[in-house]
PDB file of N, CA and C in Angstrom:
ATOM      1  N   UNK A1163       4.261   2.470  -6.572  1.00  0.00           N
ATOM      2  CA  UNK A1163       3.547   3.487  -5.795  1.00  0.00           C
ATOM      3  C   UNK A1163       2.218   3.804  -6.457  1.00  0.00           C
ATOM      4  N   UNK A1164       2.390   4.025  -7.839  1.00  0.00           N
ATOM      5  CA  UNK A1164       1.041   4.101  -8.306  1.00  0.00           C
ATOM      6  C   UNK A1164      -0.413   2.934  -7.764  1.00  0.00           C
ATOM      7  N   UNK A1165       0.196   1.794  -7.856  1.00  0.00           N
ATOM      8  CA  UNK A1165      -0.680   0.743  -7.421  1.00  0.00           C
ATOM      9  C   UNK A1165      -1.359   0.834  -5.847  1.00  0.00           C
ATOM     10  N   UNK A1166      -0.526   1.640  -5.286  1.00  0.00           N
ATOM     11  CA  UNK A1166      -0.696   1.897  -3.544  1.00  0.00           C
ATOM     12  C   UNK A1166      -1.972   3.679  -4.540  1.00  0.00           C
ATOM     13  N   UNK A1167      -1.626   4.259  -4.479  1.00  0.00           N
ATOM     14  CA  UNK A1167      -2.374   5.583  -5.043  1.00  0.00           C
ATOM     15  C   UNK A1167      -3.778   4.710  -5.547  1.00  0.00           C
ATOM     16  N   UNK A1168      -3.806   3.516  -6.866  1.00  0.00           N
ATOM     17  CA  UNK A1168      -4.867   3.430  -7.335  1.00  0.00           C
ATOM     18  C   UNK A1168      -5.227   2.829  -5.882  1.00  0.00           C
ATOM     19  N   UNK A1169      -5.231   2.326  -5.075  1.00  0.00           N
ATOM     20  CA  UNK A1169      -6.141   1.037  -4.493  1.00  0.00           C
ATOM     21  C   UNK A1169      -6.368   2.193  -2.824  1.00  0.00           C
ATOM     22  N   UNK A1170      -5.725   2.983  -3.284  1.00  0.00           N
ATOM     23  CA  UNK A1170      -6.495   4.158  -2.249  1.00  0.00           C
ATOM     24  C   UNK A1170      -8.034   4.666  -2.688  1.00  0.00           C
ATOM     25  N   UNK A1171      -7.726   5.477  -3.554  1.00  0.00           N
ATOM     26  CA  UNK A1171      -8.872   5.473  -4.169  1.00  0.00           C
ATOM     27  C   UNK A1171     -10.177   4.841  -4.581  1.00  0.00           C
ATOM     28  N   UNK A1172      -9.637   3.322  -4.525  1.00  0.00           N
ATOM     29  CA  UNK A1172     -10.781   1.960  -4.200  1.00  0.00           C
ATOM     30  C   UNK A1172     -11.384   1.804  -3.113  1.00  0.00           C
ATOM     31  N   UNK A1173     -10.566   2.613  -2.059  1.00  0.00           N
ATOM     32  CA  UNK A1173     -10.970   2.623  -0.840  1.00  0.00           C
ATOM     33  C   UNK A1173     -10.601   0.919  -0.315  1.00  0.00           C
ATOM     34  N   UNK A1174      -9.475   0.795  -0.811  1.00  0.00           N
ATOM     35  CA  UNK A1174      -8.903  -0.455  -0.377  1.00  0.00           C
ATOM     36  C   UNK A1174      -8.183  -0.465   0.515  1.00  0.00           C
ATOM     37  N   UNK A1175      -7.692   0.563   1.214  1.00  0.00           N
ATOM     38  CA  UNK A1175      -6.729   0.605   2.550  1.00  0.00           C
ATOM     39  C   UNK A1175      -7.444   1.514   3.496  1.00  0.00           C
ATOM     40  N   UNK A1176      -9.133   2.039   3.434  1.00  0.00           N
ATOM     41  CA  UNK A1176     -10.158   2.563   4.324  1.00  0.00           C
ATOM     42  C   UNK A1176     -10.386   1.334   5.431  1.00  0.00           C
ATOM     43  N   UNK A1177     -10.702   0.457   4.879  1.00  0.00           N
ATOM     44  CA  UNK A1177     -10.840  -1.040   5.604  1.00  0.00           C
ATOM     45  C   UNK A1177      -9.488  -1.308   6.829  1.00  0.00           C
ATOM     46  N   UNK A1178      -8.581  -1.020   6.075  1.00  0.00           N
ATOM     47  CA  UNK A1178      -7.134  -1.500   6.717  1.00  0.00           C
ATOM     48  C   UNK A1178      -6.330  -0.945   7.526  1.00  0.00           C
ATOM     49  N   UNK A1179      -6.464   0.569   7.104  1.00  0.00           N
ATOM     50  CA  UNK A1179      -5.963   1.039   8.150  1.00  0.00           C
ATOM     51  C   UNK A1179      -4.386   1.797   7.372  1.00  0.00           C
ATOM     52  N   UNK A1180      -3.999   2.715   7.962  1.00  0.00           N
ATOM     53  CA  UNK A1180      -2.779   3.096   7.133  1.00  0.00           C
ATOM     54  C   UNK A1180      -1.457   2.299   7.386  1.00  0.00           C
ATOM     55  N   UNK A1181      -1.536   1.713   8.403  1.00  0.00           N
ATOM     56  CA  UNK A1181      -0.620   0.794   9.466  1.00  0.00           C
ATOM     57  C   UNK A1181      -0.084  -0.491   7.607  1.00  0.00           C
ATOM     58  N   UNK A1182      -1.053  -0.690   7.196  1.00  0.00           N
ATOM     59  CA  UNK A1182      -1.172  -1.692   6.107  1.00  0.00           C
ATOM     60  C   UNK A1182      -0.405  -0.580   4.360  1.00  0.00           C
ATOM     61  N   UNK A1183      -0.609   0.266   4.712  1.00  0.00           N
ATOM     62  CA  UNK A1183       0.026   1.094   3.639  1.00  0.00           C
ATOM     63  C   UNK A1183       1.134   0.965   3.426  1.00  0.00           C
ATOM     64  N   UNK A1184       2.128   1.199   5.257  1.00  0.00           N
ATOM     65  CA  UNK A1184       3.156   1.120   5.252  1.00  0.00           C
ATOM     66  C   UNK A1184       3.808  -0.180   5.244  1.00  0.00           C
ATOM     67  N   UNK A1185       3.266  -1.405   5.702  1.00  0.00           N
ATOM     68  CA  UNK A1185       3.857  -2.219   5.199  1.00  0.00           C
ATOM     69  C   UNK A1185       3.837  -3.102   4.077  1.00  0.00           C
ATOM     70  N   UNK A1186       2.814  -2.304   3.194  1.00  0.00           N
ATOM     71  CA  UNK A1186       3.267  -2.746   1.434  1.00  0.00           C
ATOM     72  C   UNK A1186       4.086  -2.579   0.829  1.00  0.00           C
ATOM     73  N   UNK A1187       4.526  -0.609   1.697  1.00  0.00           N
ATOM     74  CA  UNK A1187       5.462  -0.216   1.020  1.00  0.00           C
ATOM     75  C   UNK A1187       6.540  -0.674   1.655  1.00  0.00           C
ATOM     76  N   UNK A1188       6.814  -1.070   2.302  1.00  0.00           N
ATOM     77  CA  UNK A1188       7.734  -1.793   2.935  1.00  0.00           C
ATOM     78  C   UNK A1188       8.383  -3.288   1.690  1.00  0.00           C
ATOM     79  N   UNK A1189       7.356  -3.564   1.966  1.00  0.00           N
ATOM     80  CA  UNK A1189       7.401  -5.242   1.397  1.00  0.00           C
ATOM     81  C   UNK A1189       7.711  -4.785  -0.177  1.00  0.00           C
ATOM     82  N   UNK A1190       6.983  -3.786  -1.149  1.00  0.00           N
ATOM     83  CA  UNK A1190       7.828  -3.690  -1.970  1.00  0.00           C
ATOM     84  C   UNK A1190       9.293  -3.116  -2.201  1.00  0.00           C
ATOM     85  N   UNK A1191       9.405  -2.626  -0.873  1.00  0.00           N
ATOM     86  CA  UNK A1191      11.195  -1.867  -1.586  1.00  0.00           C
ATOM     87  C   UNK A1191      11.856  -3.014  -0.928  1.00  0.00           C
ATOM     88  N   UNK A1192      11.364  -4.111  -0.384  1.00  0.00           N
ATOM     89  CA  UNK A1192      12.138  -5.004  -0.052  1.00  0.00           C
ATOM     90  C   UNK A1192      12.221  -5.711  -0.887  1.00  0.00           C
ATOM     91  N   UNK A1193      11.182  -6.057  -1.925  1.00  0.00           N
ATOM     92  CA  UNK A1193      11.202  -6.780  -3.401  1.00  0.00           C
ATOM     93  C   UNK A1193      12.193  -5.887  -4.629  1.00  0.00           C
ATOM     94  N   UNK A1194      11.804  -4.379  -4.278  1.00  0.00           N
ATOM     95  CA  UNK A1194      12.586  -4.359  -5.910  1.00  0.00           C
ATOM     96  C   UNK A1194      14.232  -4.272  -5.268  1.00  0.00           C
ATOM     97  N   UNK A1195      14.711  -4.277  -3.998  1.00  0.00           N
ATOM     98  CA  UNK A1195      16.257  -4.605  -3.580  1.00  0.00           C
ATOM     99  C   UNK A1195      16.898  -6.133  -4.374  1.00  0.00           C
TER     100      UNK A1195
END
């Protein structure tokens, strides 16, 4: 989660859209399962 927090702040998910937030976080709780 921190890594989703820093790359907000990069303004790395301004571009993307929040739609893309959720499926990082997605994709990681599907990794640490």
């Amino acid at each position: 989660v921190a890594e989703i927090e820093e790359r907000m702040y990069n303004g790395y998910y301004d571009q993307r859209g929040l739609e893309s937030v959720v499926d990082d976080i997605s994709r990681m709780c599907r990794d640490a399962i």
